[in-house]
Short mmCIF file of C-alpha atoms in Angstrom, two decimals:
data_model
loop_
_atom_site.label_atom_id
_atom_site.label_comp_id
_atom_site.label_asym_id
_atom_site.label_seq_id
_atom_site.Cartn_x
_atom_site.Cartn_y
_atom_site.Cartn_z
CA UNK A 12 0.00 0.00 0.00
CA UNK A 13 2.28 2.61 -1.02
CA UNK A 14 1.36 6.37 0.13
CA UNK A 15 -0.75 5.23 3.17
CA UNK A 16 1.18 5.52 6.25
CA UNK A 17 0.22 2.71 9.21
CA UNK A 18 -1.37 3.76 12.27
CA UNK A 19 1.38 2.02 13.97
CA UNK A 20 4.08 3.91 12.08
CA UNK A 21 2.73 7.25 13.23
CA UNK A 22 2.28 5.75 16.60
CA UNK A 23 6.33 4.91 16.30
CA UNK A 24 7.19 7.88 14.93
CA UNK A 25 5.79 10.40 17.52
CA UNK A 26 6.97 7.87 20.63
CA UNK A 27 10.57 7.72 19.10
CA UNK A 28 10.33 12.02 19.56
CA UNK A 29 9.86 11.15 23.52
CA UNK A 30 12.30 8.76 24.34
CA UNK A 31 13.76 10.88 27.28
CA UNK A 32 10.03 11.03 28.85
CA UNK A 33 9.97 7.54 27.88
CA UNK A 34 13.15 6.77 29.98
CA UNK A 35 11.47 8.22 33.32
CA UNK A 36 8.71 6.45 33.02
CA UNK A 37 10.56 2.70 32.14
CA UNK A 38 12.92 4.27 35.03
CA UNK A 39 9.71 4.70 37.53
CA UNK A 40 8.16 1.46 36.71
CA UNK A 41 11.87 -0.56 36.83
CA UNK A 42 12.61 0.49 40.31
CA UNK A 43 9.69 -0.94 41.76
CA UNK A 44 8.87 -3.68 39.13
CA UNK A 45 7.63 -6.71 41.67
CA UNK A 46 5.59 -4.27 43.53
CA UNK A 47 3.40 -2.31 40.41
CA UNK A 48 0.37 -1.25 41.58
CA UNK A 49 -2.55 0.67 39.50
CA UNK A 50 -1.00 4.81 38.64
CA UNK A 51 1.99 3.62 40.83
CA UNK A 52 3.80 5.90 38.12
CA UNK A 53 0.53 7.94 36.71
CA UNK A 54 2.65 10.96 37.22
CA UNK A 55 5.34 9.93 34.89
CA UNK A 56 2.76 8.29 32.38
CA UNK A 57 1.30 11.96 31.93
CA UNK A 58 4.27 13.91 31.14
CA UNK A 59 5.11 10.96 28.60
CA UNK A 60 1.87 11.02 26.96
CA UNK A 61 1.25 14.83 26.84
CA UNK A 62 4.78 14.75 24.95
CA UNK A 63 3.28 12.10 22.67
CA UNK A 64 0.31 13.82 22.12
CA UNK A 65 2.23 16.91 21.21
CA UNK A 66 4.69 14.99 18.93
CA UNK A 67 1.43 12.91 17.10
CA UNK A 68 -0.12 16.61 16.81
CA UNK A 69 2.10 18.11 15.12
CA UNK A 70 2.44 15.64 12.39
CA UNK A 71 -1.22 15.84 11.34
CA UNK B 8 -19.65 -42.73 35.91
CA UNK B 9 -18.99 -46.15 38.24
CA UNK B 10 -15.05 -46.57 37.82
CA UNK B 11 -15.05 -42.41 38.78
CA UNK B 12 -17.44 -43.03 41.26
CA UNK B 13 -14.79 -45.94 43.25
CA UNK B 14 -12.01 -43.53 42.78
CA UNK B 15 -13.83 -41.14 44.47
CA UNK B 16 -14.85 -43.44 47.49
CA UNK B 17 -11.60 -44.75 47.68
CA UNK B 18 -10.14 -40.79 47.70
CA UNK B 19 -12.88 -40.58 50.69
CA UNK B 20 -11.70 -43.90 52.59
CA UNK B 21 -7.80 -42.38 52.55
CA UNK B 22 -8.93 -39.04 53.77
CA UNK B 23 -11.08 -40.33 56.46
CA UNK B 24 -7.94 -42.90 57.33
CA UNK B 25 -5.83 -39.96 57.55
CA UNK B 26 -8.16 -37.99 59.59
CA UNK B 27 -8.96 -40.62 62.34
CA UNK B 28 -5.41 -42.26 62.26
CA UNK B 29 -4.61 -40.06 65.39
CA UNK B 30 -7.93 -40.64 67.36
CA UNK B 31 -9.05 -44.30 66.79
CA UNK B 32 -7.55 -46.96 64.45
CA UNK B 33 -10.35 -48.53 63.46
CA UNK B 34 -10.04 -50.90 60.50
CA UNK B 35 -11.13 -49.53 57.15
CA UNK B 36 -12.19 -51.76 54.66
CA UNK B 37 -13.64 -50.85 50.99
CA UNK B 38 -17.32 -51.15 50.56
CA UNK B 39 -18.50 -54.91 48.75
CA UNK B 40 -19.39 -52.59 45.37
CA UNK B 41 -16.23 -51.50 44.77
CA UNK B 42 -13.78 -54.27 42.77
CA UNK B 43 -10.21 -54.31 44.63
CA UNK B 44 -8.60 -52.40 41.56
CA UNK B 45 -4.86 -51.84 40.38
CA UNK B 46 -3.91 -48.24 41.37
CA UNK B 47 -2.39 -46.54 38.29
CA UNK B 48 -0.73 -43.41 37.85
CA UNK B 49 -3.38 -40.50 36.39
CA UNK B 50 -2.46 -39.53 33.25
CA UNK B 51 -4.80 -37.73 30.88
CA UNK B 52 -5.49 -39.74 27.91
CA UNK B 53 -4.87 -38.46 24.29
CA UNK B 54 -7.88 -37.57 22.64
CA UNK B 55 -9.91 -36.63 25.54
CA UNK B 56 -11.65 -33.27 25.48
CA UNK B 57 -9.15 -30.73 26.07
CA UNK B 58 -9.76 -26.86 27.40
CA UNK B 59 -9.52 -25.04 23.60
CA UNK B 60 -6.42 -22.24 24.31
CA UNK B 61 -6.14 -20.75 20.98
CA UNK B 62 -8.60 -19.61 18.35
CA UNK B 63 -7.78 -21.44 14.79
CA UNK B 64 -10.04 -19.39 13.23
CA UNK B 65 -8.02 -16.17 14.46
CA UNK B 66 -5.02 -18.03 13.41
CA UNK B 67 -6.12 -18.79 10.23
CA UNK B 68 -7.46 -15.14 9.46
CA UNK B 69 -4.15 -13.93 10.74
CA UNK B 70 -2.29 -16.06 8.65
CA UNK B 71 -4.20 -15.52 5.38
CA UNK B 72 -3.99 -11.43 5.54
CA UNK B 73 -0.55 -11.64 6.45
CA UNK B 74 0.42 -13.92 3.17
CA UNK B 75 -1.73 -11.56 1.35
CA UNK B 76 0.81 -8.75 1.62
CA UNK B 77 3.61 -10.94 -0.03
CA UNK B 78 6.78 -8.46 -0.36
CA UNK B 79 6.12 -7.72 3.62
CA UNK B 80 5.72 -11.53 4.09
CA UNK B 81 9.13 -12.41 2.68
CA UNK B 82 10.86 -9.84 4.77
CA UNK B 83 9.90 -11.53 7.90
CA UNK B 84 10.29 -14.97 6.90
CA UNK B 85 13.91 -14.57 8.70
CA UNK B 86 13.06 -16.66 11.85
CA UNK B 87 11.46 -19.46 10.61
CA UNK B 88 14.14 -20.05 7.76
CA UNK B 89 16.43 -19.36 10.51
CA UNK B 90 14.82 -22.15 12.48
CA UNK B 91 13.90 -24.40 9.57
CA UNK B 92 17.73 -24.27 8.69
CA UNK B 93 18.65 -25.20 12.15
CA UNK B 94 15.91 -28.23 12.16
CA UNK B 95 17.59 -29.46 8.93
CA UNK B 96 21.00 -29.61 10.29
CA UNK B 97 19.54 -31.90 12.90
CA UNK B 98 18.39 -34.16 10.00
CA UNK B 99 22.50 -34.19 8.15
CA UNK B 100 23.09 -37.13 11.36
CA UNK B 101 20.64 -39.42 9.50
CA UNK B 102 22.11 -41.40 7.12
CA UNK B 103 19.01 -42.14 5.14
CA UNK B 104 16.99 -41.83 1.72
CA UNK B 105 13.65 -40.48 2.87
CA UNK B 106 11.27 -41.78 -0.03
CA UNK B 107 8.23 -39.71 1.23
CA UNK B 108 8.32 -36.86 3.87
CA UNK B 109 5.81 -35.01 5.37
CA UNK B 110 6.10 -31.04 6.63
CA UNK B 111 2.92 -30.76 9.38
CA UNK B 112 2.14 -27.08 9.22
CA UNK B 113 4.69 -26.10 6.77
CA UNK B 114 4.11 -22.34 6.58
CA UNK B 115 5.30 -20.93 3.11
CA UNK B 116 7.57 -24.36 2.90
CA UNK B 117 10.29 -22.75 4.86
CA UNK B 118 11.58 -26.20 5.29
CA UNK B 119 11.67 -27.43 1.44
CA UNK B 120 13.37 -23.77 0.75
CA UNK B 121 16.06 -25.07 3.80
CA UNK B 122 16.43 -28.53 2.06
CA UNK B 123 17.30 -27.04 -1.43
CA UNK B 124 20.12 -24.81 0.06
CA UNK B 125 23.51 -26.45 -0.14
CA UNK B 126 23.98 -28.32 3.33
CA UNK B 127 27.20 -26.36 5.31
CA UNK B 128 30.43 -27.61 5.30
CA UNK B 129 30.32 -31.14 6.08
CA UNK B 130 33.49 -33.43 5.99
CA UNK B 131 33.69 -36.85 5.60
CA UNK B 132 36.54 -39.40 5.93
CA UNK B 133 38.73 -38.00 2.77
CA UNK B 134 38.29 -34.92 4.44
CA UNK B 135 36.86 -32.82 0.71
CA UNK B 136 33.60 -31.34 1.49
CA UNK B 137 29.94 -32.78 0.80
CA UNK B 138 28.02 -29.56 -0.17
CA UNK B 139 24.94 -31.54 -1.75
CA UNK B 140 21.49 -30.23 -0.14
CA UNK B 141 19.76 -32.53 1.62
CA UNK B 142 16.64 -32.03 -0.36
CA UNK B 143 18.82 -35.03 -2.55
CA UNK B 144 18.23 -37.50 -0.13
CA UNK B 145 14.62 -36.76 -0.16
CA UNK B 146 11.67 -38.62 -2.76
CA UNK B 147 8.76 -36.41 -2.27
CA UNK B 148 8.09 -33.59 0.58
CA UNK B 149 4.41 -33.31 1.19
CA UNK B 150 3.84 -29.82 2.70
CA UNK B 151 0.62 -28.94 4.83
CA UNK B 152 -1.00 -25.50 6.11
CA UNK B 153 -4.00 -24.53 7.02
CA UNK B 154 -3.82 -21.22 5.10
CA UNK B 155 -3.62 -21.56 1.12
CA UNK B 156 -2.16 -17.98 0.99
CA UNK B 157 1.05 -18.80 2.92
CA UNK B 158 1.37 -22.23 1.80
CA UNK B 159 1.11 -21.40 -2.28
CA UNK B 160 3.30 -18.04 -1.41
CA UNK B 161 6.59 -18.93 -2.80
CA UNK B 162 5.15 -21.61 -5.49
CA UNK B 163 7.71 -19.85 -8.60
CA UNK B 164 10.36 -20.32 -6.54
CA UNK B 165 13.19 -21.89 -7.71
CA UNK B 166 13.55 -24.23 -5.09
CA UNK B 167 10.45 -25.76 -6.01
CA UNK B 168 12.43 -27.31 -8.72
CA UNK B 169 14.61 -28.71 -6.52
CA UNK B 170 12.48 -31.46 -5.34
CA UNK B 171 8.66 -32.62 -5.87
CA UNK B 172 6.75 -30.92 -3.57
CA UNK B 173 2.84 -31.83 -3.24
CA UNK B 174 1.14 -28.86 -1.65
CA UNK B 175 -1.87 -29.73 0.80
CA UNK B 176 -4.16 -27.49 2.31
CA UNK B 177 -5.61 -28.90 5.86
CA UNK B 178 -8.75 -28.25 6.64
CA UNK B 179 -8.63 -28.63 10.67
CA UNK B 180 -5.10 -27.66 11.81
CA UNK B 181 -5.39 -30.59 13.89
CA UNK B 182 -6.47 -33.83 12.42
CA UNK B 183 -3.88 -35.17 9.68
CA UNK B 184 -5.90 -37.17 6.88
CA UNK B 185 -3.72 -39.98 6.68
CA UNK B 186 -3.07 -43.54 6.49
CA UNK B 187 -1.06 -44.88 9.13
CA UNK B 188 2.68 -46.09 8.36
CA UNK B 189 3.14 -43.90 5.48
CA UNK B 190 5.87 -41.22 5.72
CA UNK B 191 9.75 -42.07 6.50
CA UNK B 192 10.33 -38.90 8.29
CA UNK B 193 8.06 -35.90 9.41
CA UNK B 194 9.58 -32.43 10.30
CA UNK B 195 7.15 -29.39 11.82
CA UNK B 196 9.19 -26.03 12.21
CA UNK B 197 7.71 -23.40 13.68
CA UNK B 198 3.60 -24.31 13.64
CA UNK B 199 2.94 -26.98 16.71
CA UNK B 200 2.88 -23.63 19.46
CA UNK B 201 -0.36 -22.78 17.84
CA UNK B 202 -1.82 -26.62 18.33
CA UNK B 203 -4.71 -27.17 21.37
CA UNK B 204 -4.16 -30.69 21.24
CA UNK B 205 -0.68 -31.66 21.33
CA UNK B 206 -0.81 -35.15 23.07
CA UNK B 207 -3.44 -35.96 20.09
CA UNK B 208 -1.30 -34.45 17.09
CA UNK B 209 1.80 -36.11 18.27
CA UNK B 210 -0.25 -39.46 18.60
CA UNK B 211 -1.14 -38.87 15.20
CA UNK B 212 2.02 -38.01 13.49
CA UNK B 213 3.34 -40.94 15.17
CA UNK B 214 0.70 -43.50 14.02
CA UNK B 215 1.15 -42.25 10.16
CA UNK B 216 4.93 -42.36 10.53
CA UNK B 217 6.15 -46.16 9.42
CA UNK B 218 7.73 -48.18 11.80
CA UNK B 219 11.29 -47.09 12.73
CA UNK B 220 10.96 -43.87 11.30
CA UNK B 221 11.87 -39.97 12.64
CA UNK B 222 10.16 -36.93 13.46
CA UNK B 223 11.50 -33.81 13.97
CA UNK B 224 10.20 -30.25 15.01
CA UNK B 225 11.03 -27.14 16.03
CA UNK B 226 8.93 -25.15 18.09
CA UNK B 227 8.39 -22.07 20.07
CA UNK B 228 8.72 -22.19 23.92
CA UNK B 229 9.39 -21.29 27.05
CA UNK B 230 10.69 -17.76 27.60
CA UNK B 231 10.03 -16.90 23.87
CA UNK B 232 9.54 -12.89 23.88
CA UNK B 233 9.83 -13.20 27.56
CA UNK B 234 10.91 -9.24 27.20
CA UNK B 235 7.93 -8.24 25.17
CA UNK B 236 5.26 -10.13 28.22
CA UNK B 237 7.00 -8.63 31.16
CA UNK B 238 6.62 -5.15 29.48
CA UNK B 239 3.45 -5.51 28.53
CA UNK B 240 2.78 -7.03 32.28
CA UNK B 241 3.84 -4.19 34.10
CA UNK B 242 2.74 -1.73 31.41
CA UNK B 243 -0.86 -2.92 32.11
CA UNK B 244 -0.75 -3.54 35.58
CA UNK B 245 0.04 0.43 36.02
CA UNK B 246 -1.79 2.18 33.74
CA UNK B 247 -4.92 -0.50 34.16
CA UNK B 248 -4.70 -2.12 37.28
CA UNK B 249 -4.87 -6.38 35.97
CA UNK B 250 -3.27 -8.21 32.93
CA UNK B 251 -4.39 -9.56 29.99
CA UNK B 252 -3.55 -12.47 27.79
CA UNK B 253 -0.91 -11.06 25.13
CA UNK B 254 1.75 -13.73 24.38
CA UNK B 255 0.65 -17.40 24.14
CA UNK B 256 1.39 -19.99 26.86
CA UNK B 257 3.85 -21.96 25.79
CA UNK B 258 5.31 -25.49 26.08
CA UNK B 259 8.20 -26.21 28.25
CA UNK B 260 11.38 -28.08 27.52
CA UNK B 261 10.64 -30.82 30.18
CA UNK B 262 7.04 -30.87 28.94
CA UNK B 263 7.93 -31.74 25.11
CA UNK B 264 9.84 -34.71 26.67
CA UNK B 265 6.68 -36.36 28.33
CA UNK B 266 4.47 -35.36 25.05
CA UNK B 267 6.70 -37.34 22.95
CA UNK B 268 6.97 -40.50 25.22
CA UNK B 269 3.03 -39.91 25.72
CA UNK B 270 2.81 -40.01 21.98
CA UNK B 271 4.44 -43.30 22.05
CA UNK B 272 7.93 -41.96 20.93
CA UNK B 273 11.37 -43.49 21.41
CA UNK B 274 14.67 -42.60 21.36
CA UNK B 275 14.10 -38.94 22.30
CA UNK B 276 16.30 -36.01 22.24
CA UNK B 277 15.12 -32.38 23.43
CA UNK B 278 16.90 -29.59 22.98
CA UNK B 279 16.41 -25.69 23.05
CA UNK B 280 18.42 -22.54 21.61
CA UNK B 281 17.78 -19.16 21.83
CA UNK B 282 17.69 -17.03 19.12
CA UNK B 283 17.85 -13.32 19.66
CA UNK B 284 16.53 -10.54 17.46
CA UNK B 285 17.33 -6.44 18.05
CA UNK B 286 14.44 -4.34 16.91
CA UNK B 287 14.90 -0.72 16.58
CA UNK B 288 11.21 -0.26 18.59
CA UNK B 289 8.54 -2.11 20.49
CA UNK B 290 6.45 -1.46 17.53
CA UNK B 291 8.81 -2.74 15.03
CA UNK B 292 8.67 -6.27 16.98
CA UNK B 293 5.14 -6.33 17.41
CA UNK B 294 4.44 -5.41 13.38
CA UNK B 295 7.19 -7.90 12.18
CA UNK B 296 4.87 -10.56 14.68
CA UNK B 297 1.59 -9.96 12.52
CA UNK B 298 3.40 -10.10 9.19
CA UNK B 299 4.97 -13.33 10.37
CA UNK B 300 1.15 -13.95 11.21
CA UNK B 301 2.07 -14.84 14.61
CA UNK B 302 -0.16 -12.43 16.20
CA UNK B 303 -1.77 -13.33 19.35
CA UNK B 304 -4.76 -15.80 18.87
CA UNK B 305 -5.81 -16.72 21.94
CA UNK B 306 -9.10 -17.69 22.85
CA UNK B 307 -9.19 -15.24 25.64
CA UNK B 308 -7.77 -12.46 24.36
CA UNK B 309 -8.95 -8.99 24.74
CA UNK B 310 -10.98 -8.11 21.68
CA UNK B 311 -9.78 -4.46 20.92
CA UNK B 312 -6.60 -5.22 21.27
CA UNK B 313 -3.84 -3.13 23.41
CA UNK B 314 -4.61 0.36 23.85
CA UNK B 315 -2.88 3.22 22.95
CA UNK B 316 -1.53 3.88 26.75
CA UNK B 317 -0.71 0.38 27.37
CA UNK B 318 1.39 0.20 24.16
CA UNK B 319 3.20 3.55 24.94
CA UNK B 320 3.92 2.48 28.64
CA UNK B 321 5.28 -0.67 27.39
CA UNK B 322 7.32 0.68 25.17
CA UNK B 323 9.24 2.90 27.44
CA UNK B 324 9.49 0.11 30.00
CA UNK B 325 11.22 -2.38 27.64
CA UNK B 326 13.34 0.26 26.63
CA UNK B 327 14.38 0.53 29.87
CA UNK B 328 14.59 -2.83 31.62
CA UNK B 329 15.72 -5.15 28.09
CA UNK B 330 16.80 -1.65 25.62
CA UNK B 331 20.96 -2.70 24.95
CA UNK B 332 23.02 -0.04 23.68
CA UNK B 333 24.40 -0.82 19.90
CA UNK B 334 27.49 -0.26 18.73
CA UNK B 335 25.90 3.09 16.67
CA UNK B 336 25.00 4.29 20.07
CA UNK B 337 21.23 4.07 20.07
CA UNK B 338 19.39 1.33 22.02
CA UNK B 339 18.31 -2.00 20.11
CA UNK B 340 15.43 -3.97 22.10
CA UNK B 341 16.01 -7.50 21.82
CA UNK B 342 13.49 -10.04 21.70
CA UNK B 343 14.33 -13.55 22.60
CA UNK B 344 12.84 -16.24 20.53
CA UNK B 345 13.73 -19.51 22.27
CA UNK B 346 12.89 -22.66 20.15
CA UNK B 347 12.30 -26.45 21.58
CA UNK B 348 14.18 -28.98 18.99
CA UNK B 349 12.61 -32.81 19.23
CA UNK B 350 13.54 -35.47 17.95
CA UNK B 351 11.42 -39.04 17.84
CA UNK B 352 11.95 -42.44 16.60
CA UNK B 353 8.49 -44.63 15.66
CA UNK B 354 9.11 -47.71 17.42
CA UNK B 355 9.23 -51.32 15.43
CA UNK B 356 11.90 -52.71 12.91
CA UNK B 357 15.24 -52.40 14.40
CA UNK B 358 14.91 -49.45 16.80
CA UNK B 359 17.55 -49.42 19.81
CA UNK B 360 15.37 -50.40 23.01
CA UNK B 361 16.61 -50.17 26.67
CA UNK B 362 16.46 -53.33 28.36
CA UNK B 363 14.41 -54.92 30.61
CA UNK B 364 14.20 -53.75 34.46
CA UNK B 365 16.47 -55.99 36.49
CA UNK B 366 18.68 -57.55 33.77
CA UNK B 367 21.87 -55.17 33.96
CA UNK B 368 24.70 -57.42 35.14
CA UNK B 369 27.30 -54.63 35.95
CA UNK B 370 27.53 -53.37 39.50
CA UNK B 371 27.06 -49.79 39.56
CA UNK B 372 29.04 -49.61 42.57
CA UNK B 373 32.20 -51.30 40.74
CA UNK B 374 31.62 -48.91 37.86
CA UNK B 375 31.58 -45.64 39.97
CA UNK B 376 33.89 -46.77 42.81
CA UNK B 377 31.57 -46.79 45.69
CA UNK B 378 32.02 -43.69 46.72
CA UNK B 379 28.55 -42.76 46.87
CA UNK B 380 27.46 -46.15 48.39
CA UNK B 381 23.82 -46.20 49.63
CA UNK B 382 22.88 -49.26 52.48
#
């Protein structure tokens, strides 16, 4: 299907842009991974996906 | 019902024996209706209804739309020639002519393509090297697949030349069509982690194998993608709260053993190697997985598949806890893909057999030197 981007390449694309926000959040979920409970690291997960968001935005 | 019904009496009669052992021996005996009966270990018999694991409808579906996009299909065909490769070097200790072969779930023939390849460098006594592919040893491969897409795939290809391969399309992924003692080998690469019923398909395979005859597979197990679960594990339990069914369960190395000798194998050898595969992304790993159409067909899966902030908080968490730094600086996720390698002889003609209980006539204790003597 040339000329038709994925969803999931988009998806890739804008994550790849937040790899730093990324790397708090893995960091926040690592320390503690036996113990995960639900939003343990909701904090994190918000600045990660408001970056996302922004990155996915711009594109379209 | 009746047999079921003793075992569960007799059950009662030790738990009651157990409970008034302390208080009051009394004497316990059976009730009259109830035949004195050989106690056997339980084992579940092949055939019996089994709890269904993974959809082969899904798989089928998967299958078909990923052969559909053909270019995309070849690209990710690295693993199982990879693996099919690795299954056929297994076959280079068997000295044999195999007249008629049979590939159970042969995906896009991965393992006629590894037959026609010239076999690696392979000495015998004068020491010059035997480069002839094993597909010259071989009469006729008879490849099966449940998907006509993936099987016809690679039909113009010129190792279909090679050797005369009959293309079959199954129509239940488990039930092979045919008659008993007629193949001289049977592989399976890459296809028997998708099967419900293993203890039945291995019966099978080994009733339509002739006496005295191999079969070989290679299949996923164990820890395969053990990275790509744990992410997705903690991923969900944060931003959800519970886990859902993303990678398949898989078969064990010590569990293949006791399929095969449940199948009525012999002669068994089980091995496992790891094969390990950098992606660039999460995403890469997960798309090359549904072109391979190896996406996740469980039974119980969840029917919208991962969400948006599941996939994002998995990504950054395998990044993290399995991301490796490459030599061009940037971080490569690797995904493990650990493969089970079997090997099992038919019994009859002149299969090796161990002997009987009781009639070794070496001392062990003379052998090893005592030092370990017991009584």
């Amino acid at each position: 299907m040339p000329g038709r981007t994925r969803p999931i390449e988009n998806f890739a694309q804008a994550a790849a842009k937040c790899s730093a926000e990324g790397a708090v959040y893995g960091k926040c979920i690592s320390a503690n991974y036996q113990n995960v409970s639900k939003d343990m690291c909701a904090r994190e997960f918000m600045v990660l996906k408001d970056c996302y968001l922004k990155a996915a935005g711009k594109k379209a | 019902m009746h047999a079921a019904l003793c075992i569960h009496q007799q059950l009662r009669m030790i738990l009651r024996s157990y409970r008034t052992l302390a208080r009051a021996p009394s004497s316990i005996t059976p009730p009259s209706t109830c035949p004195p009966k050989r106690r056997r270990y339980a084992i579940q018999a092949g055939g019996a209804p089994i709890a269904e694991v993974f959809s082969a409808r899904t798989k089928y579906i998967h299958k078909q739309r990923a052969a559909a996009n053909i270019p995309q299909s070849r690209q990710v065909d690295y693993l199982r020639d990879e693996i099919a490769a690795r299954l056929c070097d297994r076959l280079l200790d068997i000295n044999r002519h195999f007249p008629r072969v049979l590939d159970f779930g042969a995906n896009a023939c991965n393992v006629a393509r590894a037959f026609a390849r010239p076999s690696p460098d392979l000495n015998d006594e004068t020491g010059t090297k035997v480069t002839e592919p094993i597909g010259k040893r071989i009469g006729e491969i008879v490849c099966t697949e449940t998907s006509p897409s993936l099987l016809y795939r690679d039909e113009h290809e010129p190792f279909n030349s090679e050797m005369a391969i009959t293309r079959e399309v199954l129509q239940n992924a488990e039930y092979l069509p045919y008659e008993p003692d007629s193949f001289d080998l049977v592989l399976s690469s890459q296809s028997l982690h998708w099967i419900n019923d293993l203890p039945s398909v291995l019966t099978q395979i080994n009733t339509c194998l002739k006496p005295d005859a191999p079969f070989l597979a290679a299949m996923s197990g164990g820890d395969t993608l053990y990275e790509l679960r744990g992410s997705l594990q903690l991923a969900e339990q944060d931003r959800l709260g519970g886990i859902g069914t993303h990678i398949s369960p898989l078969a064990d190395v010590r569990d293949v053993g006791n399929l095969l000798s449940r199948a009525g194998f012999k002669l068994l050898t089980v091995d496992v190697d790891d094969i390990v595969v950098d992606y660039p992304d999460i995403f890469a790993l997960m798309s090359d997985l549904q072109a391979m159409g190896e996406a996740n067909a469980a039974l119980r899966r969840e029917k919208g598949g991962i969400s948006r902030d599941v996939l994002l908080a998995a990504e950054g968490i395998y990044r993290e806890m399995y991301g490796e730094l490459g030599e061009d600086g940037g971080v490569r996720l690797p995904a493990t893909f650990r493969t089970v390698y079997m090997i099992g002889w038919k019994e009859g003609g002149s299969t090796p057999r161990a002997l009987e209980r009781g009639t070794g006539e070496a001392n062990l204790v003379d052998v090893l030197g005592g030092g370990g003597r017991i009584g």
